[in-house]
mmCIF file of N, CA, C and O in Angstrom:
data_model
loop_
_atom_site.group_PDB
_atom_site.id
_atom_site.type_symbol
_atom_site.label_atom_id
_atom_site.label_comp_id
_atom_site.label_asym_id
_atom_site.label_seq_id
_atom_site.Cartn_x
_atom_site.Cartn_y
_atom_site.Cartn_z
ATOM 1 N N UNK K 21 -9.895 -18.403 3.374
ATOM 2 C CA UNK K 21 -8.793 -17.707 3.987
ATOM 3 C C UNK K 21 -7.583 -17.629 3.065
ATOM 4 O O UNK K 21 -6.520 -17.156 3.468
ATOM 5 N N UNK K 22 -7.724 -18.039 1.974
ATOM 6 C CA UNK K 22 -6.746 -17.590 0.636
ATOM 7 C C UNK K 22 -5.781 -16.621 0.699
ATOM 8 O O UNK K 22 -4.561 -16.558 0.850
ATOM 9 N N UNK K 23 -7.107 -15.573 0.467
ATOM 10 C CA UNK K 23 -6.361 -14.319 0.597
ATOM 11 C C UNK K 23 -5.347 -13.553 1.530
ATOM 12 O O UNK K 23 -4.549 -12.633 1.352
ATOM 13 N N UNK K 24 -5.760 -14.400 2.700
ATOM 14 C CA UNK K 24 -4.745 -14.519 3.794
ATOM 15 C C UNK K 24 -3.592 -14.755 3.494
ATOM 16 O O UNK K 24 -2.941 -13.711 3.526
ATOM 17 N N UNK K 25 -2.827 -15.864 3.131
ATOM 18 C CA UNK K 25 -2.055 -16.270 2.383
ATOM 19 C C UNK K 25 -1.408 -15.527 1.100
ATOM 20 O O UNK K 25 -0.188 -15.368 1.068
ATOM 21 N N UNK K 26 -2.233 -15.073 0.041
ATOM 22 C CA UNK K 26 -1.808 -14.340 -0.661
ATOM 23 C C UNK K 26 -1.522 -13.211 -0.220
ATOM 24 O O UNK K 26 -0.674 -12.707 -0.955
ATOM 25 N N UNK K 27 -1.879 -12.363 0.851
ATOM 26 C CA UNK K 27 -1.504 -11.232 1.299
ATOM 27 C C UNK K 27 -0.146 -10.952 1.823
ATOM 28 O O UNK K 27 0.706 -10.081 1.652
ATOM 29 N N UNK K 28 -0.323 -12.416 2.780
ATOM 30 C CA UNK K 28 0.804 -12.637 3.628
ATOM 31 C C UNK K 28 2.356 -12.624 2.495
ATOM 32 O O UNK K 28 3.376 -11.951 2.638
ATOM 33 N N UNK K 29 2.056 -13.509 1.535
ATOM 34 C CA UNK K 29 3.203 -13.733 0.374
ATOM 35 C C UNK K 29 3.812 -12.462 -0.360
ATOM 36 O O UNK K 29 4.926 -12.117 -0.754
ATOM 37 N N UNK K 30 2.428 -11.896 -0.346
ATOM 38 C CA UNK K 30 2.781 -10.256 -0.988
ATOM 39 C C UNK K 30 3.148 -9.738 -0.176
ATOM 40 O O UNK K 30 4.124 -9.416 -0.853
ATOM 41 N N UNK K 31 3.372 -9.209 0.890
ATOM 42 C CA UNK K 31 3.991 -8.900 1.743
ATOM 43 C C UNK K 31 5.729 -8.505 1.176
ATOM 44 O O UNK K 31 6.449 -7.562 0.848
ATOM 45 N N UNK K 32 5.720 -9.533 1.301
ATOM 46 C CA UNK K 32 7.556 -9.976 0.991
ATOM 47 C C UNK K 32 8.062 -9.457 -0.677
ATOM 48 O O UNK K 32 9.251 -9.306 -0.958
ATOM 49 N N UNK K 33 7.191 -9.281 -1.446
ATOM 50 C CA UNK K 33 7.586 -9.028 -3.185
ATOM 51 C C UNK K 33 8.168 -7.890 -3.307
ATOM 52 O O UNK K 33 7.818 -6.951 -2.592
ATOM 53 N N UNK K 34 9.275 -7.746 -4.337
ATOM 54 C CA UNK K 34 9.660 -6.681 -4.654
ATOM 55 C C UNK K 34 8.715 -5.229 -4.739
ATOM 56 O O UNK K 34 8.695 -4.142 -4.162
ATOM 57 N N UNK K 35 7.832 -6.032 -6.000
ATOM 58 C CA UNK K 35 7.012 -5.269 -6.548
ATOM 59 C C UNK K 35 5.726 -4.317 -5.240
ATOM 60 O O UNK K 35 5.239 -3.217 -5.503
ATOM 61 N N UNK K 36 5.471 -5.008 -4.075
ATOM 62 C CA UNK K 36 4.985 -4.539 -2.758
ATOM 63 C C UNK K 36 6.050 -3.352 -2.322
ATOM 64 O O UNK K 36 5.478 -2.300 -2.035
ATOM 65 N N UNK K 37 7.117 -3.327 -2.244
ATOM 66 C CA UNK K 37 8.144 -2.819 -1.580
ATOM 67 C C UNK K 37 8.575 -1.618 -2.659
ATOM 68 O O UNK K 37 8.901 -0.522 -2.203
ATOM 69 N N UNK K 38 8.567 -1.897 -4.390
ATOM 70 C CA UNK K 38 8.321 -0.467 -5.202
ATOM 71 C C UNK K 38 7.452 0.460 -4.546
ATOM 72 O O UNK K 38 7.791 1.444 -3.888
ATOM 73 N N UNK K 39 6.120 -0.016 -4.827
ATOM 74 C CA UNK K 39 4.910 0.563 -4.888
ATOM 75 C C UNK K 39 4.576 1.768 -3.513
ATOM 76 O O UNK K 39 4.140 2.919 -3.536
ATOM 77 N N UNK K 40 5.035 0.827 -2.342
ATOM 78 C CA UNK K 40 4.932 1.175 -1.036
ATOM 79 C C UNK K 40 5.663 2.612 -0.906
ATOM 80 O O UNK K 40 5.188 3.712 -0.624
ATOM 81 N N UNK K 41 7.162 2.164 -1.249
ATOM 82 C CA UNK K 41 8.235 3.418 -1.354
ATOM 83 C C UNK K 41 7.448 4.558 -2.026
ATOM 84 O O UNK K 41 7.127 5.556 -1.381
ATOM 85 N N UNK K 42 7.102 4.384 -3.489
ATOM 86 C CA UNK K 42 6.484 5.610 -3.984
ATOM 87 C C UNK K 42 4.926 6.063 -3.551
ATOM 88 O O UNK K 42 4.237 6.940 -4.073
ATOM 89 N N UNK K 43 4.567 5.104 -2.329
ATOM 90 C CA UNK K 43 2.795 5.513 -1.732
ATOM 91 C C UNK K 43 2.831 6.545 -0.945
ATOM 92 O O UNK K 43 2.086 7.525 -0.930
ATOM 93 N N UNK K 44 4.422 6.092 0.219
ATOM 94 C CA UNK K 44 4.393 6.422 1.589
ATOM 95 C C UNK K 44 4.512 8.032 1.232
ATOM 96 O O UNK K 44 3.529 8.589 1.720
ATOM 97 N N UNK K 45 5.072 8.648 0.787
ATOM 98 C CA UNK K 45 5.519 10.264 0.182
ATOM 99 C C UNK K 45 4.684 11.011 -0.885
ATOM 100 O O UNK K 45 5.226 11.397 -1.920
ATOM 101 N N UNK K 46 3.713 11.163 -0.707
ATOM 102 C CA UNK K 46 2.958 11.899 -2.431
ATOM 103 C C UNK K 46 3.613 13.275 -2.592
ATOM 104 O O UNK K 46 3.430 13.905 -3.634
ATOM 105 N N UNK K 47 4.328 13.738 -1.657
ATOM 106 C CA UNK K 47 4.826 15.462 -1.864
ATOM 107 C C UNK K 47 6.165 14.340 -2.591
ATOM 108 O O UNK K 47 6.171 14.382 -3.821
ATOM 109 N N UNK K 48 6.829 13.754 -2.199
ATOM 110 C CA UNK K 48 8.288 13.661 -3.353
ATOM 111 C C UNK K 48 7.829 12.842 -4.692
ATOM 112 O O UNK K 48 8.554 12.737 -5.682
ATOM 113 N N UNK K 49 6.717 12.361 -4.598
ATOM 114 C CA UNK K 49 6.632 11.743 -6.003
ATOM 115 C C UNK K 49 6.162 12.979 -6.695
ATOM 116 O O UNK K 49 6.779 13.331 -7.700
ATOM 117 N N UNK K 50 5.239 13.615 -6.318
ATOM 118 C CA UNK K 50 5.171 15.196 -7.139
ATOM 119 C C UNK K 50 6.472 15.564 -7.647
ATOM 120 O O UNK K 50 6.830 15.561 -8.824
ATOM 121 N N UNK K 51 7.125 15.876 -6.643
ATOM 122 C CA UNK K 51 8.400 16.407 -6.974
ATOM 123 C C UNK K 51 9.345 15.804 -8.121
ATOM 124 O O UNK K 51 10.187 16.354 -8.829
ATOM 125 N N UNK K 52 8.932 14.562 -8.054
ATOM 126 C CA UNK K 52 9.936 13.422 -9.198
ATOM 127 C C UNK K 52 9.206 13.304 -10.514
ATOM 128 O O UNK K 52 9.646 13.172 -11.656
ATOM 129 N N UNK K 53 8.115 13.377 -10.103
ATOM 130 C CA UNK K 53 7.191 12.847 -11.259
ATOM 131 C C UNK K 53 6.300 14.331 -12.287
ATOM 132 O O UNK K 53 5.748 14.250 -13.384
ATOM 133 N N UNK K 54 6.491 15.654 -11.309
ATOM 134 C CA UNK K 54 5.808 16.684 -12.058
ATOM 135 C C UNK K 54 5.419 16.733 -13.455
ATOM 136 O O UNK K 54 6.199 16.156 -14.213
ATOM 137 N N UNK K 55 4.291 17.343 -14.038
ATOM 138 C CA UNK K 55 4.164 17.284 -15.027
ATOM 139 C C UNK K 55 3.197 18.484 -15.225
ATOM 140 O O UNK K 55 2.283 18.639 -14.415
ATOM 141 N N UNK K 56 3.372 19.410 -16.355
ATOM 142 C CA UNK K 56 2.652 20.559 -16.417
ATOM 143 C C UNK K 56 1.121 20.272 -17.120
ATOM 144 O O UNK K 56 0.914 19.571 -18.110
ATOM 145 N N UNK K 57 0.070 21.053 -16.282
ATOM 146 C CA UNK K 57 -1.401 21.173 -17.618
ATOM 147 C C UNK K 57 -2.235 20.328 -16.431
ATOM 148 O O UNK K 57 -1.600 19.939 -15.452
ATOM 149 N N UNK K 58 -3.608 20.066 -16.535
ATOM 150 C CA UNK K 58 -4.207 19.511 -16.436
ATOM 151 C C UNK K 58 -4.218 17.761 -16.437
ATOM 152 O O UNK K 58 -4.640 17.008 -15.560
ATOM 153 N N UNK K 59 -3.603 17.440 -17.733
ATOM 154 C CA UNK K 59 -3.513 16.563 -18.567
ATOM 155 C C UNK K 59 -2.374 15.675 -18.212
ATOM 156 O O UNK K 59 -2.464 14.468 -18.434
ATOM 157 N N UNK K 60 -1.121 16.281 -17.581
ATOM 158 C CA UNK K 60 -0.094 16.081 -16.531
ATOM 159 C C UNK K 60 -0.653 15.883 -15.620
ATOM 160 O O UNK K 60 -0.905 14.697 -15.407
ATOM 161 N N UNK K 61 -1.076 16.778 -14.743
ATOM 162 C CA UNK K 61 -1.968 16.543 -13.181
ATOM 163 C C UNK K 61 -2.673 14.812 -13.160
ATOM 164 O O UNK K 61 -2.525 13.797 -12.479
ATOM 165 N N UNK K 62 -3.320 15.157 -14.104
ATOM 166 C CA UNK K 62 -4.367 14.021 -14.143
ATOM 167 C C UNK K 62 -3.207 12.291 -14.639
ATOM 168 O O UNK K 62 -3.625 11.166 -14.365
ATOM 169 N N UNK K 63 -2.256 12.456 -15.131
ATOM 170 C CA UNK K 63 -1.431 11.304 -15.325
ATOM 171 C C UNK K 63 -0.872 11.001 -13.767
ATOM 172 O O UNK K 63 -1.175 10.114 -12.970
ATOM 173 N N UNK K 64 -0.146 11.859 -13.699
ATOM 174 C CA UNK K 64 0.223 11.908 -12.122
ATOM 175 C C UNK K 64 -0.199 11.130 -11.130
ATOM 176 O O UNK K 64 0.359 10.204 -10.542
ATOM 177 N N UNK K 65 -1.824 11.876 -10.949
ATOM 178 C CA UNK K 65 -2.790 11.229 -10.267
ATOM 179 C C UNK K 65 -2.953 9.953 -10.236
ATOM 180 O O UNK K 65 -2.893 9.161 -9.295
ATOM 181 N N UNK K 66 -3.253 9.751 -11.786
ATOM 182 C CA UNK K 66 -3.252 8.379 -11.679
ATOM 183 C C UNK K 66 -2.429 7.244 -11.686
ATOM 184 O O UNK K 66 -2.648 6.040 -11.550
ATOM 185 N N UNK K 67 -1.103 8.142 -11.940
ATOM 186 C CA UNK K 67 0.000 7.338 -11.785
ATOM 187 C C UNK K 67 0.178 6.558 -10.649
ATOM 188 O O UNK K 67 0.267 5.341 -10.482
ATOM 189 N N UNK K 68 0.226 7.948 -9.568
ATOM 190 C CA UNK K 68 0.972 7.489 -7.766
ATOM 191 C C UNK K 68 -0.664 6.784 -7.197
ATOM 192 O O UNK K 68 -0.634 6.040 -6.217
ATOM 193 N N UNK K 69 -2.108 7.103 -7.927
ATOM 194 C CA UNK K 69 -2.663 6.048 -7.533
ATOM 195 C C UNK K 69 -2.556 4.480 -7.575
ATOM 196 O O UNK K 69 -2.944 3.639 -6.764
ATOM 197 N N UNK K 70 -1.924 4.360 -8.742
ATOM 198 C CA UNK K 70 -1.454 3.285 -9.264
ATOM 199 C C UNK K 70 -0.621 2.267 -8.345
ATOM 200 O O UNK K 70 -0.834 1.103 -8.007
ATOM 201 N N UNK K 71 0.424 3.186 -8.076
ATOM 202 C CA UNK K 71 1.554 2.923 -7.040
ATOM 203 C C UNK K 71 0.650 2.267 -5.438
ATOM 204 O O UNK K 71 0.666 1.134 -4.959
ATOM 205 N N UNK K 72 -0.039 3.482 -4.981
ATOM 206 C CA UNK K 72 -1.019 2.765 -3.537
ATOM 207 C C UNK K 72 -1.940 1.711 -3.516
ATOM 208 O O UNK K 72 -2.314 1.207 -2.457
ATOM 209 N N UNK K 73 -2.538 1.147 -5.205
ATOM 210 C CA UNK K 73 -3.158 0.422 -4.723
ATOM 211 C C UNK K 73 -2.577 -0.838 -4.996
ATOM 212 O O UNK K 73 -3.161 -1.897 -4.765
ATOM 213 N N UNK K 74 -0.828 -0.708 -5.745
ATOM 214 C CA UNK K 74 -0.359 -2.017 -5.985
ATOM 215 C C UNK K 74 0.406 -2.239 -4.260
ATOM 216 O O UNK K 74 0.764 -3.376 -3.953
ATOM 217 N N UNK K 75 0.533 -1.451 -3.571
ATOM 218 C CA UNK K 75 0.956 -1.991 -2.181
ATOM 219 C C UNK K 75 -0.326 -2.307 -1.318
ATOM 220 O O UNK K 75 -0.240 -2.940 -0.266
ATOM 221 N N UNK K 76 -1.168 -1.972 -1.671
ATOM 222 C CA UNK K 76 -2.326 -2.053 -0.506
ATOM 223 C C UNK K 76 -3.572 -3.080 -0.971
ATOM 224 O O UNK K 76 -4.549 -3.071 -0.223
ATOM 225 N N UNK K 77 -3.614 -3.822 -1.952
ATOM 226 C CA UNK K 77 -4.629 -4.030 -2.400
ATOM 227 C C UNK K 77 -4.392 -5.840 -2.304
ATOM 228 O O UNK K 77 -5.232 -6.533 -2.877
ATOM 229 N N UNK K 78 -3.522 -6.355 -1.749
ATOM 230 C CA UNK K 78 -3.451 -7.649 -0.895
ATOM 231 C C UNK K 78 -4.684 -7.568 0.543
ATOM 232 O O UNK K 78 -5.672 -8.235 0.850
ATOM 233 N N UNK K 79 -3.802 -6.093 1.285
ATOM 234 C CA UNK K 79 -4.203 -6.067 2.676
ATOM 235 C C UNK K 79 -5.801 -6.436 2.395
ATOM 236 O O UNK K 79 -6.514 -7.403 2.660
ATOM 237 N N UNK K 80 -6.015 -5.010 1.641
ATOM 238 C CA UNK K 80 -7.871 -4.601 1.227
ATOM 239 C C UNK K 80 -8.336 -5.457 0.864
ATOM 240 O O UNK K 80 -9.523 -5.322 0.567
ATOM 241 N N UNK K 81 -7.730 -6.764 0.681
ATOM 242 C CA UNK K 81 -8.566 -8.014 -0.220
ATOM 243 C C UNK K 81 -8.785 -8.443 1.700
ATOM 244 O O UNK K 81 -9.957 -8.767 1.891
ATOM 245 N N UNK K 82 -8.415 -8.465 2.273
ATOM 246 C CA UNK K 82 -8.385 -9.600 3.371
ATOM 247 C C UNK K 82 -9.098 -8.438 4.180
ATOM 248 O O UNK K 82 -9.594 -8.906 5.205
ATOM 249 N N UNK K 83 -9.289 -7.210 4.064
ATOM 250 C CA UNK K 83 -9.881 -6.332 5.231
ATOM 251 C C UNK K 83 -11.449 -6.609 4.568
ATOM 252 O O UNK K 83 -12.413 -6.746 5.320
ATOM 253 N N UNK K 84 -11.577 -6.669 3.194
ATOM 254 C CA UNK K 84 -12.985 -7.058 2.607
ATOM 255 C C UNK K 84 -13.606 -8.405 2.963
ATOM 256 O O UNK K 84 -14.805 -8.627 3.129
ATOM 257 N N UNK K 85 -12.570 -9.288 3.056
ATOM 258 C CA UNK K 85 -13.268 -10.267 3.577
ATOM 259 C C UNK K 85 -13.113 -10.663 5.058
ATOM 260 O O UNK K 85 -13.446 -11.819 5.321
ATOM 261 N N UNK K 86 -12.651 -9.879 6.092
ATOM 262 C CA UNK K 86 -12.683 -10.371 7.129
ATOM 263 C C UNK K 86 -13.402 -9.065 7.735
ATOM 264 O O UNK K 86 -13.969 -9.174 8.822
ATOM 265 N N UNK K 87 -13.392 -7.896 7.092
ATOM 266 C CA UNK K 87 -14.823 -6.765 7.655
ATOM 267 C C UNK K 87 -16.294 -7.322 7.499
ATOM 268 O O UNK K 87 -17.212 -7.131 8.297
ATOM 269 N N UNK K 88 -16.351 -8.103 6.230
ATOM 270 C CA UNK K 88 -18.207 -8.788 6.234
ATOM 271 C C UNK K 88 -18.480 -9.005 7.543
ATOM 272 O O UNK K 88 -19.514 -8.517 7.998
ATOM 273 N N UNK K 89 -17.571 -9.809 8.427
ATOM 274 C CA UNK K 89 -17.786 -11.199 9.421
ATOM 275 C C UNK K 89 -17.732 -10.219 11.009
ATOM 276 O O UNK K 89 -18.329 -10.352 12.078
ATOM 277 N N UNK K 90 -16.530 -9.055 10.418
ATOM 278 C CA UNK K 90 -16.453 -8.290 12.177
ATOM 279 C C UNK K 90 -15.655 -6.980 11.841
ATOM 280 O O UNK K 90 -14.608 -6.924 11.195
ATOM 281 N N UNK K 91 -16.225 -6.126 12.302
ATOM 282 C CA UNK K 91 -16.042 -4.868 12.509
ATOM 283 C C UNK K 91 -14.753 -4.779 13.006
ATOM 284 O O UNK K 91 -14.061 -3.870 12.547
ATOM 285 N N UNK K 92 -14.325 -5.432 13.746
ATOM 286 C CA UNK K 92 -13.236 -5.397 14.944
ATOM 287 C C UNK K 92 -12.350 -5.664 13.772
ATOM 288 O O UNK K 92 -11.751 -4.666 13.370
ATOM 289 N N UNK K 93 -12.125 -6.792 13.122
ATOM 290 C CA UNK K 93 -10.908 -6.811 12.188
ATOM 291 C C UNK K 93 -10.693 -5.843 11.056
ATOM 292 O O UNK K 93 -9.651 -5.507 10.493
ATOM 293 N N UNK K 94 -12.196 -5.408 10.826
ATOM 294 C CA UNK K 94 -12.210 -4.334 9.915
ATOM 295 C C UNK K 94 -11.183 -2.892 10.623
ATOM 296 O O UNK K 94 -10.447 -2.197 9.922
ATOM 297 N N UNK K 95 -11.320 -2.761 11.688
ATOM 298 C CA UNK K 95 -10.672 -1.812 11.886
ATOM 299 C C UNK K 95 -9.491 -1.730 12.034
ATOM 300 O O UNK K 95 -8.672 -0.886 11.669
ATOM 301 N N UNK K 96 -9.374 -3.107 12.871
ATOM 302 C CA UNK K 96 -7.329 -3.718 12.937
ATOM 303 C C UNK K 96 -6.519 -3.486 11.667
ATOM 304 O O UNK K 96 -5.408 -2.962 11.582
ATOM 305 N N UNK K 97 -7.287 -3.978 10.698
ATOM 306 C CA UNK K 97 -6.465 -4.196 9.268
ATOM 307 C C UNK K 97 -6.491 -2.691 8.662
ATOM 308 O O UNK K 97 -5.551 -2.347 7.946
ATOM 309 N N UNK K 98 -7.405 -1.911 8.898
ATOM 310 C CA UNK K 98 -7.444 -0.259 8.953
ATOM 311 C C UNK K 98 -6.201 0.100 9.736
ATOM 312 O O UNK K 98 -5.855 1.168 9.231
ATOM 313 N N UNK K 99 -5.839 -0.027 10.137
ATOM 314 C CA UNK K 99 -4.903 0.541 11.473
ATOM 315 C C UNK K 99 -3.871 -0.096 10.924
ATOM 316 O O UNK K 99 -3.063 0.796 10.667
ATOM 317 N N UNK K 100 -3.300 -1.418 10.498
ATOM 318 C CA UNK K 100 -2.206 -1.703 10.033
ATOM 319 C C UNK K 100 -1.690 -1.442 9.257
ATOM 320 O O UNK K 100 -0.487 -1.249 9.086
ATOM 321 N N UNK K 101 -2.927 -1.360 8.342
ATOM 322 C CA UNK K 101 -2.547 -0.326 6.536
ATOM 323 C C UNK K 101 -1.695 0.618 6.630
ATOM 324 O O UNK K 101 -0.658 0.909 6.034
ATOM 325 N N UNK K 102 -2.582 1.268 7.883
ATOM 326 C CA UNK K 102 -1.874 2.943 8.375
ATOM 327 C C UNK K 102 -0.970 2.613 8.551
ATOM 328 O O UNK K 102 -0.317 2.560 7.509
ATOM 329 N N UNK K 103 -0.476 2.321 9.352
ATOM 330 C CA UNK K 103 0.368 2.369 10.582
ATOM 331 C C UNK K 103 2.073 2.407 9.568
ATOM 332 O O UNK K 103 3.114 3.051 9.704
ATOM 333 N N UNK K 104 1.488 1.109 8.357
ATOM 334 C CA UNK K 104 1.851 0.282 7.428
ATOM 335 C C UNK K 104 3.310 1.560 6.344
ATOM 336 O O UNK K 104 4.516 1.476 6.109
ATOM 337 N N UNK K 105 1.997 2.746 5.965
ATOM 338 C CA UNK K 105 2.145 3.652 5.158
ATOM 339 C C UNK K 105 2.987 4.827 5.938
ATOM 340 O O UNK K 105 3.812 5.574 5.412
ATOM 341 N N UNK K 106 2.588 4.814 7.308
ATOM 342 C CA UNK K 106 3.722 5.731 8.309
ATOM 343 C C UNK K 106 5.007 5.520 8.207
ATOM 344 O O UNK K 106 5.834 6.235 7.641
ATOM 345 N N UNK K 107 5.216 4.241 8.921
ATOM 346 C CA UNK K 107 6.686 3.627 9.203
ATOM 347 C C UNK K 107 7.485 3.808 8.005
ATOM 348 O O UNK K 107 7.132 3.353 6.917
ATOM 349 N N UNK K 108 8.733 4.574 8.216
ATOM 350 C CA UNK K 108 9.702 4.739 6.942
ATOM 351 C C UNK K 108 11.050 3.660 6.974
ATOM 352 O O UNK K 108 11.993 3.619 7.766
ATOM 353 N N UNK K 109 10.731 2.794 5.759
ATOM 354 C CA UNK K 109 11.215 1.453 5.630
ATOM 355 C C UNK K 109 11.340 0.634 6.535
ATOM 356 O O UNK K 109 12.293 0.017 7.012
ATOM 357 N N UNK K 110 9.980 0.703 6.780
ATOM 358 C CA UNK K 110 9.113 -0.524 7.869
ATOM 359 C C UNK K 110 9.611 -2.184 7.286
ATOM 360 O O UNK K 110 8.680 -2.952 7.532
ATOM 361 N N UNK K 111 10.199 -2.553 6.945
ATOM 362 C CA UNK K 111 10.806 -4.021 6.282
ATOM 363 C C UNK K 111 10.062 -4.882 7.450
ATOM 364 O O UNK K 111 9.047 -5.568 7.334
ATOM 365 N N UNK K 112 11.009 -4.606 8.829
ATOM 366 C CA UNK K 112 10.551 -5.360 9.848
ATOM 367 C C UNK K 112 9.011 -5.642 9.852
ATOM 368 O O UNK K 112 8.550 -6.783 9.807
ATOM 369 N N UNK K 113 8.320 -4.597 9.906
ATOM 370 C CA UNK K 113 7.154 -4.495 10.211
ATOM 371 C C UNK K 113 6.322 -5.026 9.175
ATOM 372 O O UNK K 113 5.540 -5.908 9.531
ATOM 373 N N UNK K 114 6.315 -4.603 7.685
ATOM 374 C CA UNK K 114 5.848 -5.554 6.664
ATOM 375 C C UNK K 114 6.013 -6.881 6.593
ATOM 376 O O UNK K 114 5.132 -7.640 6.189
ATOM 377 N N UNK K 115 7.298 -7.288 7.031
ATOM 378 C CA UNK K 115 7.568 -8.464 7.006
ATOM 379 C C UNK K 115 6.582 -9.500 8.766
ATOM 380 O O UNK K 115 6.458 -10.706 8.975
ATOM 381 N N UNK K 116 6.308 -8.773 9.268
ATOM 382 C CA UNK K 116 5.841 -9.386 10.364
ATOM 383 C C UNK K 116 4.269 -9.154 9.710
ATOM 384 O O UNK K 116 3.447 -10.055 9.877
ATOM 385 N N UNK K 117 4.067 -8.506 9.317
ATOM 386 C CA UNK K 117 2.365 -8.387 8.949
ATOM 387 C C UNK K 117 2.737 -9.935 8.121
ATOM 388 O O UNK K 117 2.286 -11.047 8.393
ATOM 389 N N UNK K 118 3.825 -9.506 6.911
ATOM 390 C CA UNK K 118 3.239 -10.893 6.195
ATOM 391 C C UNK K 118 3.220 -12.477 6.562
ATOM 392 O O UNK K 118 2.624 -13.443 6.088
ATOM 393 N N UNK K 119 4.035 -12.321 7.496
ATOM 394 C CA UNK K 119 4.099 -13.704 8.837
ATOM 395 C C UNK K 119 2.575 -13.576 9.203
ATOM 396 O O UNK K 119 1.711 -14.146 8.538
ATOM 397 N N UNK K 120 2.345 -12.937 10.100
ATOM 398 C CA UNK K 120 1.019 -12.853 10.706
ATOM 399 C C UNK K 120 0.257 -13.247 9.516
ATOM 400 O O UNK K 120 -0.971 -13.316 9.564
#
Protein backbone atom coordinates (compact mmCIF):
# COMPACT_ATOMS: atom_id res chain seq x y z
CA UNK A 1 0.00 0.00 0.00
CA UNK A 2 3.10 2.33 -0.65
CA UNK A 3 1.88 3.75 -3.36
CA UNK A 4 -0.95 4.85 -1.45
CA UNK A 5 1.10 6.97 0.44
CA UNK A 6 3.16 8.16 -2.27
CA UNK A 7 0.16 9.23 -4.13
CA UNK A 8 -1.38 10.70 -1.26
CA UNK A 9 2.11 12.95 -0.71
CA UNK A 10 2.01 13.82 -4.37
CA UNK A 11 -1.00 15.10 -4.11
CA UNK A 12 0.20 18.19 -2.26
CA UNK A 13 3.68 18.98 -4.62
CA UNK A 14 4.18 21.84 -6.49
CA UNK A 15 5.31 20.01 -9.32
CA UNK A 16 1.48 17.93 -9.22
CA UNK A 17 -0.18 21.33 -9.20
CA UNK A 18 2.25 22.64 -12.52
CA UNK A 19 1.47 19.73 -14.45
CA UNK A 20 -2.32 19.53 -13.54
CA UNK A 21 -2.80 23.40 -14.47
CA UNK A 22 -1.27 22.74 -17.94
CA UNK A 23 -3.41 19.00 -18.27
CA UNK A 24 -6.78 20.43 -17.27
CA UNK A 25 -6.94 22.88 -20.74
CA UNK A 26 -5.23 21.28 -23.99
CA UNK A 27 -7.08 24.12 -26.23
CA UNK A 28 -4.92 26.96 -24.05
CA UNK A 29 -1.78 25.07 -23.94
CA UNK A 30 -2.11 24.93 -27.84
CA UNK A 31 -2.64 28.34 -27.73
CA UNK A 32 0.60 29.07 -25.46
CA UNK A 33 2.65 26.52 -26.66
CA UNK A 34 1.87 26.55 -30.74
CA UNK A 35 4.33 25.51 -32.92
CA UNK A 36 4.30 25.30 -36.78
CA UNK A 37 5.07 21.81 -39.13
CA UNK A 38 4.55 18.51 -38.21
CA UNK A 39 7.67 18.45 -36.22
CA UNK A 40 6.07 21.29 -33.89
CA UNK A 41 2.75 19.31 -33.67
CA UNK A 42 4.55 16.34 -32.67
CA UNK A 43 6.77 18.36 -29.76
CA UNK A 44 3.63 19.76 -28.53
CA UNK A 45 2.10 16.51 -28.28
CA UNK A 46 4.49 15.31 -26.50
CA UNK A 47 5.08 18.04 -24.53
CA UNK A 48 1.34 18.57 -22.84
CA UNK A 49 1.59 14.66 -22.74
CA UNK A 50 4.28 15.10 -20.59
CA UNK A 51 2.45 17.57 -18.43
CA UNK A 52 -0.78 14.72 -17.86
CA UNK A 53 1.16 12.08 -17.00
CA UNK A 54 3.34 14.07 -14.41
CA UNK A 55 -0.14 14.90 -12.57
CA UNK A 56 -1.75 11.61 -13.01
CA UNK A 57 0.71 9.01 -12.79
CA UNK A 58 0.75 8.79 -8.70
CA UNK A 59 -3.17 8.21 -8.99
CA UNK A 60 -2.50 5.39 -12.04
CA UNK A 61 0.13 3.79 -9.86
CA UNK A 62 -2.56 3.06 -7.10
CA UNK A 63 -5.58 2.50 -9.73
CA UNK A 64 -2.96 -0.36 -11.13
CA UNK A 65 -2.62 -1.77 -8.10
CA UNK A 66 -5.84 -1.64 -6.49
CA UNK A 67 -7.77 -2.55 -10.13
CA UNK A 68 -5.77 -6.23 -10.06
CA UNK A 69 -7.76 -6.95 -6.65
CA UNK A 70 -11.39 -5.06 -7.68
CA UNK A 71 -13.01 -3.61 -10.38
CA UNK A 72 -14.98 -1.40 -8.06
CA UNK A 73 -11.83 0.63 -7.08
CA UNK A 74 -10.73 0.45 -10.51
CA UNK A 75 -13.48 2.50 -11.43
CA UNK A 76 -13.62 4.91 -8.26
CA UNK A 77 -10.03 5.97 -8.92
CA UNK A 78 -11.29 6.35 -12.77
CA UNK A 79 -13.86 8.72 -11.66
CA UNK A 80 -11.59 10.69 -9.35
CA UNK A 81 -8.91 11.19 -11.95
CA UNK A 82 -11.85 12.68 -13.87
CA UNK A 83 -13.61 14.37 -11.79
CA UNK A 84 -9.85 15.43 -10.66
CA UNK A 85 -9.06 17.04 -14.31
CA UNK A 86 -12.72 18.85 -14.40
CA UNK A 87 -12.66 20.86 -11.25
CA UNK A 88 -10.92 24.30 -12.03
CA UNK A 89 -8.40 24.81 -9.17
CA UNK A 90 -9.76 21.95 -7.34
CA UNK A 91 -6.90 22.59 -4.33
CA UNK A 92 -9.67 21.53 -1.93
CA UNK A 93 -10.43 18.58 -3.70
CA UNK A 94 -6.79 17.39 -4.54
CA UNK A 95 -5.93 18.04 -1.32
CA UNK A 96 -8.71 15.75 0.14
CA UNK A 97 -7.89 12.96 -2.43
CA UNK A 98 -4.36 13.27 -0.99
CA UNK A 99 -5.68 12.89 2.71
CA UNK A 100 -7.81 10.06 1.63
Amino acid sequence: MEAGYVAGLYQFTTLKHICLSHCRSPLAFVAQHWRDGRVGALKMGLRHGLYCFGCCWALFAVLVATGIMSVAWMLLLTLLVFVEKLLPRSRRFEGGLGVA
